Amino acid sequence: MSVTIEKAAPLTVGSHVRDYLSRVRGGDIGSLPAVLGLIALCVFFGIMRPAFFSAGNFANLFTQGAAVTIIAMGLVFVLLLGEIDLSAGYASGVCASVLAVLLTFHGWPWYAATLAALVTGLVIGLAIGFMVAKVGIPSFVVTLAAFLSFQGIGLILIRGGTNVPVRDEVLVAISNKNVPPALGWALFLLGVLAFAAIQLWQWRNRHARGLISEALAVVLFRIAALVVVVGAAVYVLNLERSRNVLITSLKGVPIVVPIIVVLLVVWTFVLHRTAYGRHVYAVGGNREAARRAGINIDRIRISVFVICSFMAAIGGVVAASRANSVDANTGGSNVLLYAVGAAVIGGTSLFGGKGRIMDAVLGGAVVAVIDNGMGLMNASAGAKFAWTGGVLLAAASIDALSRRRAAATGNR
Amino acid sequence: MSATPLLELRGIDKGFGPVQVLRDVNLTVYPGEVTALVGDNGAGKSTLVKCVSGIYAIDSGQIFFEGLPVSVNSPRDAATLGLEVVYQDLALCDNLDIVQNMFLGREKRSGLVLDEPTMEQLAAETLASLSVRTVKSLRQHASSLSGGQRQTVAIAKAVLWNSKVVILDEPTAALGVAQTAQVLELVRRLADRGLAVVLISHNMNDVFAISDRIATLYLGRMAAQVKTTDVTHSQIVELITAGRSGNLGLSENGGPR
Ligand SMILES: Nc1ncnc2c1ncn2[C@@H]1O[C@H](COP(=O)(O)OP(=O)(O)OP(=O)(O)O)[C@@H](O)[C@H]1O
Ligand SMILES: [Mg+2]
């Protein structure tokens, strides 16, 4: 009965590759530019400054890029609706200030202070979402106003221009300590096995039901690729990177890495495996169609701002941990632009409806590599900003051009 | 009349601010029949549909579904009743695939997780039962579908949900000859399955080819609702353009006869 549609063409490795290439030609390039750009940048910096490829610098990349990547993950949700949150950077600053002030001035334990910071993020998101969805002010304007206000609130919270130290061991560990090598391998094994199990189970399930499914080789290739890439990363991070082993030993996966992985998995699950995520894409793709399908548009719109500010709060905690302190500039200067840049460079469209959480991670890596590599080359802060801005512009151009191409080929 | 009407509208009024778009509109729709809703541009056809489907709130009047008075306040209410609308501007999400569009807002889940295989299977069965063979893959994005394919997906959605009433707003307006024939055939098949179908169209050939009844809106009023076999082409054209034809339609002073 359903024969005509399902058994149309069994998928093979060849058809998978052909299908991918035709999608790329049709303007659906996804993260391809980010991956290619990342490889090119690494090769370039690796040649110019061999130190770029040292284990120590590799670990640095993660801790440097963590906060921006986490904030970018939240921004993906907002961008999926074709909205923008300009206040995400300073929102992370405000949340970090709340954390530091409660911790240092009021003597709260780390978990209570962290919880307060995260709740602050939720409240901020709720307020922004309400202004956008219920009051009907464009998100650009609401978050521009918030951008300014949060800068001020941050200043007030930390009582002027001083610098509030964060000395709690647990909090400092987040961005400065590493997972013991053995535990790192155990987590790696656990993650890889879980990924393989899910992939194979899904494949078998579709196969058993007679639905068209990818060639098994494609699934196996994907699992193998994950094992190789992540395995290599864990191996390098587990190398000794202390300059003098007699004084201290420095090895292991930075603690922020598993944190980022968990956030990546959780939000990817939410976006791709739940009805909520499906509705986010629907509202971003065609708001009127979503409304007619009975989706509560306002709720979806508010929720993405809540998620974005919540992720900004996590980013703020990570940033505070890395700096061991919070000041008026936490979450300021280039943080927001780097985060938006990361999402867009990774392949999330500024026009809404297209993007993945993985984009934030890939784009975050590109931004971190530029920042880090140019630092190694002793480039000035000015040059770093100029180059990152250029890359962002390039990514936005690719987004706009691929959209045009997609429209021309009927893909969008 | 043979059966009780599935959907009945009585005295529907709808205005947007100072503009009175619908005035005292009555409409009866029977199961197993195609009721054509015709009228000039701006007569209020799309507005009437949106009132029935819960997108616009009506100012006054009553809606009866299977003989019972109902209030439709949102698209969800309409869907719960078993009323599905295929809109003139074909609201599909271009960034979602066929299955995702067909199940939008009513996703099948197992626990918290979307049950993709089940949704894909149901979608495939529905399209197959309608003898739809024009789509390549159920996982292609709506953006890559032709006008006729989009229309087909939208109609299949109505069947998928076992709707009792399906309203189609100009489903063939943008289609070529072959695709128009396909969609009309699909529309007729819906009625033959016992669904009540309302078809809005400007094409008199289509209307006479597949409808059982014709309802004519004239400047927001229901000019006449007649059996297709009882009228001629030219009578309907007159009703559309002048609001009356012979002893059919609105009286001289604009009120109903
Ligand atoms: N949201 C609105 N606000 C104000 N006026 C409206 C609105 N929607 C429709 N109208 C007016 O109501 C009248 C009827 O419009 P409607 O779209 O129902 O016509 P129609 O019969 O579907 O025409 P067509 O055949 O061109 O699709 C038009 O005069 C239109 O300008
Ligand atoms: Mg219309």
XYZ file of C-alpha atoms and ligand atoms in Angstrom:
701
model
C 0.000 0.000 0.000
C 2.632 2.479 1.019
C 4.993 0.843 -1.399
C 5.166 3.566 -4.002
C 6.695 6.134 -1.704
C 8.869 4.137 0.623
C 10.590 1.652 -1.565
C 11.296 4.287 -4.164
C 15.059 4.165 -3.868
C 17.087 2.282 -1.293
C 19.752 4.569 0.102
C 23.370 3.657 -0.437
C 26.631 5.312 0.497
C 26.783 6.647 -3.049
C 23.293 8.113 -2.922
C 24.065 9.613 0.481
C 27.123 11.413 -0.874
C 25.299 12.487 -4.045
C 22.389 13.722 -1.976
C 24.712 15.743 0.248
C 26.546 17.271 -2.707
C 23.317 18.237 -4.423
C 22.089 19.862 -1.237
C 25.306 21.854 -0.953
C 25.014 22.921 -4.577
C 21.404 23.849 -3.924
C 22.476 26.326 -1.257
C 21.953 24.168 1.844
C 25.570 24.311 3.015
C 25.042 24.141 6.771
C 28.291 24.083 8.703
C 30.537 23.332 5.748
C 32.139 26.824 5.603
C 32.813 26.714 9.359
C 34.480 23.302 9.183
C 36.586 24.244 6.153
C 37.429 27.609 7.721
C 38.448 25.946 10.961
C 40.802 23.572 9.153
C 42.301 26.406 7.084
C 42.818 28.598 10.148
C 44.441 25.792 12.125
C 46.816 24.995 9.274
C 47.661 28.680 8.856
C 48.349 29.380 12.533
C 50.093 26.016 12.907
C 52.556 26.968 10.178
C 53.063 30.534 11.377
C 53.386 29.608 15.058
C 54.228 25.953 15.778
C 53.278 26.589 19.418
C 49.668 26.741 18.185
C 49.600 22.947 18.023
C 51.078 22.355 21.483
C 48.926 20.451 23.976
C 48.939 23.448 26.272
C 47.591 25.788 23.646
C 44.978 23.242 22.581
C 43.641 23.144 26.141
C 43.695 26.960 26.203
C 41.440 27.101 23.159
C 38.662 25.376 25.097
C 38.830 27.517 28.189
C 39.131 30.696 26.087
C 36.187 29.867 23.873
C 33.878 28.274 26.456
C 31.875 31.297 27.642
C 31.297 32.644 24.140
C 30.290 29.201 22.866
C 27.784 28.696 25.670
C 26.227 32.123 25.081
C 26.125 31.360 21.350
C 24.157 28.153 22.026
C 21.430 30.222 23.632
C 21.541 32.746 20.789
C 20.855 29.953 18.292
C 17.333 29.635 19.731
C 16.685 33.356 19.341
C 18.180 33.426 15.841
C 16.028 30.430 14.848
C 12.993 32.692 15.244
C 14.672 35.401 13.197
C 15.026 37.527 16.339
C 18.167 38.910 17.971
C 19.347 39.308 21.555
C 21.916 42.098 21.786
C 21.845 41.975 25.571
C 23.131 38.399 25.943
C 26.685 39.596 26.647
C 25.823 42.015 29.416
C 23.122 39.651 30.705
C 25.946 37.192 31.326
C 27.813 40.035 33.040
C 24.875 40.840 35.314
C 24.468 37.169 36.249
C 28.201 36.906 36.939
C 27.952 40.023 39.145
C 25.081 38.475 41.086
C 27.227 35.372 41.552
C 30.311 37.268 42.698
C 28.491 39.685 44.983
C 26.533 36.949 46.767
C 29.608 34.769 47.025
C 32.147 37.339 48.139
C 30.174 40.122 49.844
C 27.417 37.996 51.381
C 29.281 34.757 51.940
C 26.767 32.534 50.129
C 27.922 28.989 49.337
C 28.867 28.395 45.713
C 25.775 26.378 44.813
C 23.354 28.964 46.193
C 25.168 31.817 44.466
C 25.254 29.895 41.185
C 21.561 29.084 41.445
C 20.827 32.776 42.063
C 22.861 33.696 38.971
C 20.959 31.183 36.824
C 17.595 32.346 38.157
C 18.641 35.909 37.342
C 19.181 34.714 33.775
C 15.710 33.171 33.642
C 14.096 36.349 34.968
C 15.964 38.518 32.465
C 14.870 36.240 29.610
C 11.284 36.262 30.783
C 11.260 40.062 30.892
C 12.778 40.406 27.420
C 10.485 37.736 25.975
C 7.443 39.419 27.472
C 8.389 42.785 25.989
C 8.919 41.222 22.571
C 5.987 38.791 22.408
C 3.291 40.429 24.508
C 4.059 44.138 24.243
C 5.206 43.769 20.650
C 8.442 45.739 20.637
C 10.997 44.491 18.079
C 13.623 42.338 19.774
C 16.354 44.563 18.352
C 15.028 47.534 20.315
C 14.187 45.667 23.521
C 17.581 44.039 23.722
C 19.389 47.220 22.716
C 17.743 48.919 25.681
C 18.601 45.922 27.840
C 22.181 46.062 26.568
C 22.535 49.544 28.021
C 20.609 48.877 31.228
C 22.490 45.678 32.062
C 25.768 47.481 31.651
C 24.535 49.928 34.274
C 23.067 47.268 36.556
C 26.354 45.372 36.432
C 28.179 48.538 37.535
C 25.726 49.169 40.362
C 25.892 45.560 41.554
C 29.644 45.512 41.875
C 29.552 48.973 43.453
C 31.482 51.030 40.979
C 34.511 50.172 38.978
C 36.043 47.708 41.393
C 36.803 44.123 40.737
C 35.015 41.476 42.832
C 37.151 38.378 43.354
C 35.714 34.883 42.975
C 37.803 32.543 45.106
C 35.478 29.620 45.751
C 37.360 26.448 44.851
C 34.498 24.755 43.061
C 33.708 27.776 40.912
C 37.347 28.458 40.081
C 37.773 24.803 39.092
C 35.171 25.056 36.274
C 37.462 27.002 33.948
C 40.836 26.281 35.521
C 40.957 22.625 36.500
C 40.962 19.424 34.490
C 39.213 16.105 34.599
C 41.640 13.346 35.739
C 42.896 11.504 32.622
C 41.348 8.170 33.609
C 37.962 9.775 34.199
C 38.370 11.603 30.881
C 38.752 8.310 29.040
C 35.841 6.802 30.964
C 33.573 9.705 29.986
C 34.788 9.419 26.405
C 33.942 5.719 26.330
C 30.545 6.323 27.881
C 29.690 9.085 25.432
C 30.842 7.186 22.370
C 29.003 4.025 23.386
C 25.804 5.953 24.050
C 26.070 7.719 20.688
C 26.709 4.447 18.857
C 23.864 2.701 20.648
C 21.374 5.453 19.821
C 22.467 5.701 16.189
C 22.304 1.927 15.636
C 19.031 1.556 17.507
C 17.416 4.282 15.408
C 18.721 2.707 12.228
C 17.444 -0.738 13.212
C 14.069 0.639 14.237
C 13.533 2.356 10.889
C 14.821 -0.668 9.044
C 12.528 -3.037 10.930
C 9.514 -0.865 10.121
C 10.333 -0.890 6.451
C 10.988 2.844 6.377
C 13.619 4.183 4.061
C 16.861 4.298 6.032
C 20.434 5.400 5.477
C 22.986 2.831 4.427
C 24.433 1.155 7.499
C 27.907 2.132 6.311
C 26.974 5.818 6.655
C 25.891 5.281 10.249
C 29.053 3.342 11.039
C 31.172 6.008 9.383
C 29.562 8.666 11.538
C 30.293 6.697 14.697
C 33.871 6.042 13.607
C 34.417 9.718 12.828
C 33.230 10.673 16.309
C 35.530 8.097 17.910
C 38.548 9.338 15.941
C 37.986 13.082 16.396
C 36.962 13.047 20.049
C 39.431 10.289 20.896
C 42.300 12.311 19.419
C 41.180 15.381 21.371
C 41.003 13.460 24.644
C 44.407 11.902 23.962
C 46.077 15.272 23.367
C 44.384 16.874 26.366
C 45.569 13.991 28.544
C 49.217 14.688 27.619
C 51.398 16.371 30.217
C 51.442 20.105 29.497
C 53.156 21.447 32.593
C 56.431 23.256 31.911
C 57.987 21.756 34.977
C 56.535 18.411 35.995
C 58.404 18.499 39.292
C 56.394 21.493 40.498
C 52.934 20.653 39.187
C 51.397 18.195 36.827
C 48.964 19.615 34.312
C 46.990 17.208 32.229
C 43.445 16.140 31.507
C 40.367 17.451 29.706
C 39.403 20.919 31.000
C 36.231 20.683 33.082
C 34.424 23.125 30.785
C 34.609 20.581 27.962
C 32.221 18.011 29.467
C 29.990 20.934 30.494
C 29.824 22.140 26.887
C 29.224 18.587 25.641
C 26.329 18.084 28.048
C 24.763 21.421 27.047
C 25.246 20.524 23.382
C 23.554 17.148 23.811
C 20.685 18.455 25.930
C 19.792 21.379 23.654
C 20.240 19.320 20.506
C 17.844 16.783 21.955
C 15.363 19.537 22.781
C 15.559 21.046 19.295
C 15.419 17.852 17.265
C 13.630 15.260 19.334
C 10.860 17.140 21.137
C 7.659 18.777 19.947
C 8.860 22.030 21.499
C 11.935 22.070 19.278
C 9.849 21.258 16.224
C 7.627 24.220 17.057
C 10.632 26.534 17.376
C 11.635 25.638 13.818
C 8.036 26.016 12.642
C 7.640 29.490 14.123
C 10.982 30.480 12.629
C 10.075 29.065 9.232
C 6.546 30.388 8.862
C 4.952 32.037 11.839
C 1.482 32.176 10.311
C 1.554 28.472 9.395
C 2.621 27.648 12.929
C -0.209 29.748 14.333
C -2.750 27.998 12.164
C -1.359 24.657 13.278
C -2.446 25.638 16.769
C 1.018 26.440 18.126
C 1.115 29.084 20.846
C 3.419 31.581 19.137
C 3.836 33.911 22.100
C 4.919 31.089 24.359
C 7.534 29.926 21.882
C 8.832 33.466 21.399
C 9.120 34.100 25.130
C 10.744 30.729 25.734
C 13.640 31.296 23.329
C 14.595 34.510 25.119
C 14.406 32.679 28.434
C 16.705 29.942 27.107
C 19.069 32.537 25.649
C 19.414 34.523 28.874
C 19.685 31.319 30.890
C 22.580 30.184 28.716
C 24.070 33.664 29.055
C 23.962 33.168 32.831
C 25.859 29.881 32.507
C 28.326 31.661 30.231
C 28.687 34.358 32.884
C 29.486 31.806 35.588
C 32.094 30.188 33.332
C 33.623 33.594 32.523
C 33.754 34.564 36.203
C 35.461 31.282 36.941
C 38.067 31.819 34.240
C 38.896 35.369 35.346
C 38.712 34.489 39.064
C 36.788 37.708 39.368
C 33.988 39.844 38.004
C 34.283 43.458 36.954
C 32.277 46.000 34.985
C 33.626 44.570 31.769
C 32.548 40.948 32.339
C 30.311 40.011 29.423
C 31.100 43.341 27.814
C 33.340 44.461 24.967
C 33.506 41.713 22.329
C 31.570 38.932 24.113
C 28.189 39.494 22.467
C 29.623 40.067 19.017
C 31.810 36.984 19.301
C 28.778 34.949 20.408
C 26.512 36.140 17.584
C 29.464 35.668 15.272
C 29.979 32.117 16.502
C 26.357 31.136 15.837
C 26.319 32.705 12.377
C 29.777 31.474 11.384
C 28.663 27.982 12.427
C 25.801 28.150 9.926
C 22.805 29.492 11.842
C 20.813 31.799 9.600
C 20.082 35.378 10.612
C 16.827 35.054 8.690
C 15.411 32.442 11.043
C 14.309 28.851 10.630
C 17.747 27.367 10.103
C 20.393 26.466 12.642
C 21.637 23.878 15.108
C 23.284 23.957 18.517
C 26.346 22.338 16.940
C 26.711 25.543 14.889
C 27.479 27.462 18.071
C 30.224 24.987 18.965
C 31.815 25.011 15.506
C 31.534 28.780 15.190
C 32.771 29.203 18.748
C 35.813 27.142 17.783
C 36.481 29.368 14.764
C 36.256 32.512 16.897
C 38.465 31.004 19.609
C 41.059 29.902 17.054
C 41.234 33.366 15.471
C 41.505 35.039 18.849
C 44.085 32.569 20.123
C 46.129 32.319 16.920
C 46.340 36.059 16.469
C 47.340 36.350 20.104
C 50.213 33.956 19.448
C 51.235 36.140 16.508
C 51.297 39.132 18.858
C 48.561 40.868 16.923
C 46.994 43.860 18.675
C 43.491 43.703 20.126
C 42.472 46.028 17.311
C 43.667 43.601 14.660
C 41.855 40.716 16.372
C 38.565 42.594 16.396
C 38.985 43.697 12.795
C 39.688 40.159 11.605
C 36.901 38.560 13.614
C 34.526 41.199 12.275
C 35.680 40.345 8.770
C 35.029 36.651 9.342
C 31.573 37.407 10.727
C 30.785 39.496 7.676
C 31.999 36.679 5.455
C 29.785 34.197 7.308
C 26.754 36.480 7.039
C 27.448 36.896 3.321
C 27.613 33.140 2.877
C 24.301 32.884 4.739
C 22.633 35.511 2.547
C 24.106 34.180 -0.697
C 23.256 30.544 0.049
C 19.751 31.694 0.826
C 19.549 33.380 -2.541
C 20.916 30.313 -4.225
C 18.443 28.137 -2.345
C 15.592 30.381 -3.487
C 16.806 30.128 -7.071
C 17.031 26.348 -6.951
C 13.711 26.049 -5.141
C 15.217 24.767 -1.939
C 13.809 27.460 0.251
C -32.731 17.125 2.434
C -31.013 13.768 2.604
C -28.724 13.996 5.621
C -28.433 16.495 8.451
C -25.884 19.171 7.627
C -22.457 18.623 9.117
C -21.669 22.298 9.305
C -24.198 25.065 9.436
C -23.597 28.786 9.726
C -26.434 31.079 10.741
C -26.390 34.849 10.571
C -22.625 35.317 10.635
C -21.542 38.973 10.886
C -17.944 40.061 10.720
C -16.386 43.496 10.429
C -12.893 44.898 10.658
C -13.322 48.211 12.400
C -15.634 50.295 10.228
C -15.583 47.797 7.341
C -18.467 45.331 7.474
C -17.121 42.328 5.535
C -19.767 39.667 6.252
C -23.448 40.383 6.789
C -25.928 37.801 8.054
C -24.313 34.913 6.182
C -25.987 31.486 6.221
C -24.346 28.360 4.846
C -25.157 24.664 5.082
C -22.641 21.967 4.277
C -23.607 18.299 3.885
C -21.460 15.186 4.311
C -20.453 13.381 1.150
C -20.907 16.529 -0.919
C -18.704 19.184 -2.411
C -20.159 22.603 -1.675
C -18.636 25.263 -3.895
C -18.309 28.726 -2.351
C -18.053 31.346 -5.085
C -18.023 35.125 -5.222
C -16.054 37.998 -6.658
C -12.696 39.150 -5.331
C -13.256 40.678 -1.924
C -16.723 39.143 -1.515
C -15.587 37.761 1.832
C -14.954 34.081 1.084
C -11.581 33.837 2.774
C -12.854 35.875 5.700
C -15.781 33.488 6.136
C -13.385 30.542 6.184
C -11.185 32.201 8.763
C -14.227 32.870 10.949
C -15.179 29.198 10.831
C -11.652 28.019 11.548
C -11.146 30.177 14.603
C -8.628 32.631 13.156
C -11.083 35.534 13.344
C -13.705 35.910 16.050
C -17.215 36.436 14.659
C -19.171 39.529 15.711
C -22.457 37.685 15.831
C -24.112 34.573 14.473
C -23.933 30.899 15.270
C -21.965 27.903 14.100
C -23.542 24.430 14.297
C -21.404 21.331 13.964
C -23.270 18.049 13.482
C -26.402 19.864 14.635
C -24.887 21.213 17.846
C -23.958 24.841 18.490
C -20.220 25.251 18.922
C -17.823 28.120 19.512
C -14.550 28.072 17.628
C -12.028 30.365 19.266
C -8.767 29.034 17.889
C -7.427 26.845 15.095
C -7.010 24.162 17.724
C -10.754 24.220 18.500
C -11.516 23.752 14.828
C -9.094 20.848 14.585
C -10.631 19.212 17.640
C -14.068 19.387 16.045
C -12.744 17.724 12.899
C -12.562 20.777 10.701
C -9.515 21.223 8.534
C -8.745 24.209 6.342
C -6.409 24.382 3.368
C -5.700 28.089 3.112
C -5.381 30.174 -0.004
C -1.828 31.123 0.942
C -0.921 27.484 1.649
C 0.603 27.769 5.052
C 3.411 25.219 5.075
C 6.722 25.685 6.858
C 9.360 25.683 4.141
C 12.091 24.611 6.521
C 10.212 21.481 7.610
C 9.722 18.306 5.600
C 6.464 16.739 4.451
C 5.977 14.550 7.509
C 6.826 17.377 9.879
C 4.358 19.673 8.160
C 1.567 17.115 8.162
C 1.934 16.550 11.895
C 2.702 20.155 12.863
C 1.052 21.044 16.159
C -0.141 17.462 16.663
C 3.113 15.522 16.755
C 3.065 11.877 17.756
C 5.240 11.241 20.759
C 6.428 8.365 22.835
C 6.931 9.962 26.203
C 8.836 13.167 25.699
C 10.428 12.131 22.432
C 8.975 12.635 18.972
C 7.995 9.339 17.387
C 9.380 9.975 13.900
C 9.027 6.448 12.472
C 5.333 6.272 13.379
C 4.644 9.721 11.940
C 6.478 8.836 8.757
C 4.561 5.593 8.407
C 1.176 7.249 8.951
C 2.010 10.004 6.490
C 3.075 7.469 3.894
C -0.088 5.427 4.351
C -2.287 8.494 4.057
C -0.646 9.672 0.857
C -0.825 6.159 -0.546
C -4.516 5.829 0.311
C -5.114 8.984 -1.707
C -3.103 7.451 -4.544
C -0.604 10.277 -4.347
C 2.487 9.264 -6.264
C 3.991 12.608 -7.084
C 6.263 13.120 -4.095
C 9.751 11.666 -4.222
C 10.599 11.487 -0.563
C 8.573 12.212 2.546
C 11.672 13.766 4.028
C 12.060 16.508 1.439
C 11.559 20.039 2.666
C 8.336 21.807 1.745
C 10.461 24.437 0.009
C 11.331 21.918 -2.699
C 7.696 21.022 -3.492
C 5.762 22.254 -6.499
C 2.499 24.146 -6.045
C 0.451 21.030 -6.703
C 2.543 18.959 -4.321
C 2.126 21.562 -1.592
C -1.605 21.503 -2.178
C -1.563 17.709 -2.022
C 0.324 17.699 1.263
C -2.098 20.210 2.732
C -5.080 18.127 1.652
C -3.519 14.871 2.842
C -3.100 16.536 6.218
C -6.872 16.882 6.424
C -7.343 13.191 5.661
C -4.660 12.159 8.112
C -6.611 13.691 10.960
C -9.874 12.028 9.980
C -11.474 15.405 9.564
C -15.188 15.584 8.912
C -15.184 18.911 7.152
C -12.466 20.078 4.799
C -12.460 23.631 3.484
C -10.213 24.443 0.539
C -9.588 28.073 -0.348
C -8.776 28.299 -4.074
C -6.700 25.115 -4.129
C -6.129 25.215 -7.869
C -5.560 28.947 -8.369
C -1.839 28.646 -9.027
C -1.768 25.265 -10.729
C -1.276 24.083 -14.285
C -3.797 21.973 -16.156
C -2.508 18.557 -15.103
C -2.017 19.440 -11.464
C -5.434 21.118 -11.313
C -7.031 17.913 -12.538
C -5.147 15.914 -9.942
C -6.141 18.174 -7.079
C -9.792 18.279 -8.178
C -9.835 14.509 -8.377
C -8.438 14.411 -4.862
C -11.131 16.827 -3.685
C -13.866 14.689 -5.226
C -12.384 11.598 -3.580
C -12.610 13.290 -0.178
C -16.326 13.847 -0.642
C -16.822 10.302 -1.891
C -15.282 9.114 1.371
C -18.148 10.849 3.161
C -16.400 14.062 4.141
C -18.113 17.396 3.814
C -16.017 19.500 1.451
C -16.198 23.252 0.879
C -14.367 24.360 -2.236
C -13.677 28.000 -2.936
C -12.917 28.660 -6.575
C -13.125 31.299 -9.272
C -13.115 28.710 -12.006
C -16.705 27.940 -13.067
C -15.648 24.872 -15.043
C -14.111 23.337 -11.944
C -17.096 24.302 -9.847
C -19.578 22.704 -12.224
C -17.349 19.682 -12.734
C -17.141 18.533 -9.150
C -19.564 20.398 -6.872
C -22.951 19.207 -5.644
C -24.080 22.596 -4.374
C -23.030 26.156 -5.052
C -23.159 28.969 -2.519
C -22.655 32.482 -3.861
C -21.367 35.353 -1.745
C -22.057 38.860 -3.014
C -20.473 41.788 -1.159
C -20.447 39.901 2.120
C -23.988 38.540 1.793
C -25.090 35.041 0.879
C -26.889 35.627 -2.429
C -28.015 32.046 -2.917
C -27.199 28.449 -2.131
C -28.445 26.059 -4.809
C -27.952 22.551 -6.167
C -25.462 22.523 -9.011
C -27.853 20.568 -11.224
C -30.557 23.224 -10.802
C -28.582 26.148 -12.226
C -26.663 27.145 -15.313
C -23.276 28.714 -15.732
C -24.693 32.075 -16.626
C -27.040 32.146 -13.648
C -24.100 31.664 -11.285
C -22.089 34.319 -13.095
C -25.006 36.711 -12.691
C -25.291 35.866 -9.000
C -21.589 36.552 -8.558
C -21.585 39.854 -10.406
C -25.017 41.252 -9.544
C -26.096 39.315 -6.480
C -29.246 38.036 -8.199
C -30.438 36.196 -11.236
C -34.097 35.851 -12.122
C -35.897 34.714 -9.000
C -32.599 33.676 -7.358
C -30.449 35.849 -5.128
C -30.852 39.016 -3.127
C -33.977 41.155 -3.571
C -33.997 44.570 -5.262
C -33.229 46.498 -2.080
C -30.312 44.255 -1.224
C -32.020 42.197 1.478
C -32.701 38.485 1.236
C -35.887 37.391 -0.474
N -7.718 41.719 8.261
C -8.521 42.537 7.536
N -8.710 43.821 7.916
C -9.511 44.637 7.208
N -10.182 44.269 6.104
C -10.042 43.009 5.668
C -9.198 42.066 6.355
N -9.253 40.895 5.707
C -10.073 41.076 4.667
N -10.554 42.337 4.635
C -11.483 42.868 3.651
O -12.584 42.003 3.601
C -13.055 41.865 2.284
C -13.164 40.418 1.946
O -11.893 39.839 1.844
P -11.688 38.299 1.551
O -10.228 38.029 1.582
O -12.540 37.508 2.456
O -12.206 38.163 0.062
P -12.272 36.898 -0.870
O -13.686 36.673 -1.189
O -11.524 35.763 -0.265
O -11.529 37.414 -2.159
P -10.522 36.648 -3.164
O -11.381 35.953 -4.150
O -9.768 37.761 -3.811
O -9.669 35.740 -2.362
C -12.095 42.637 1.390
O -12.693 43.853 1.069
C -10.898 42.858 2.260
O -10.291 44.073 1.966
Mg -9.785 34.738 -0.729
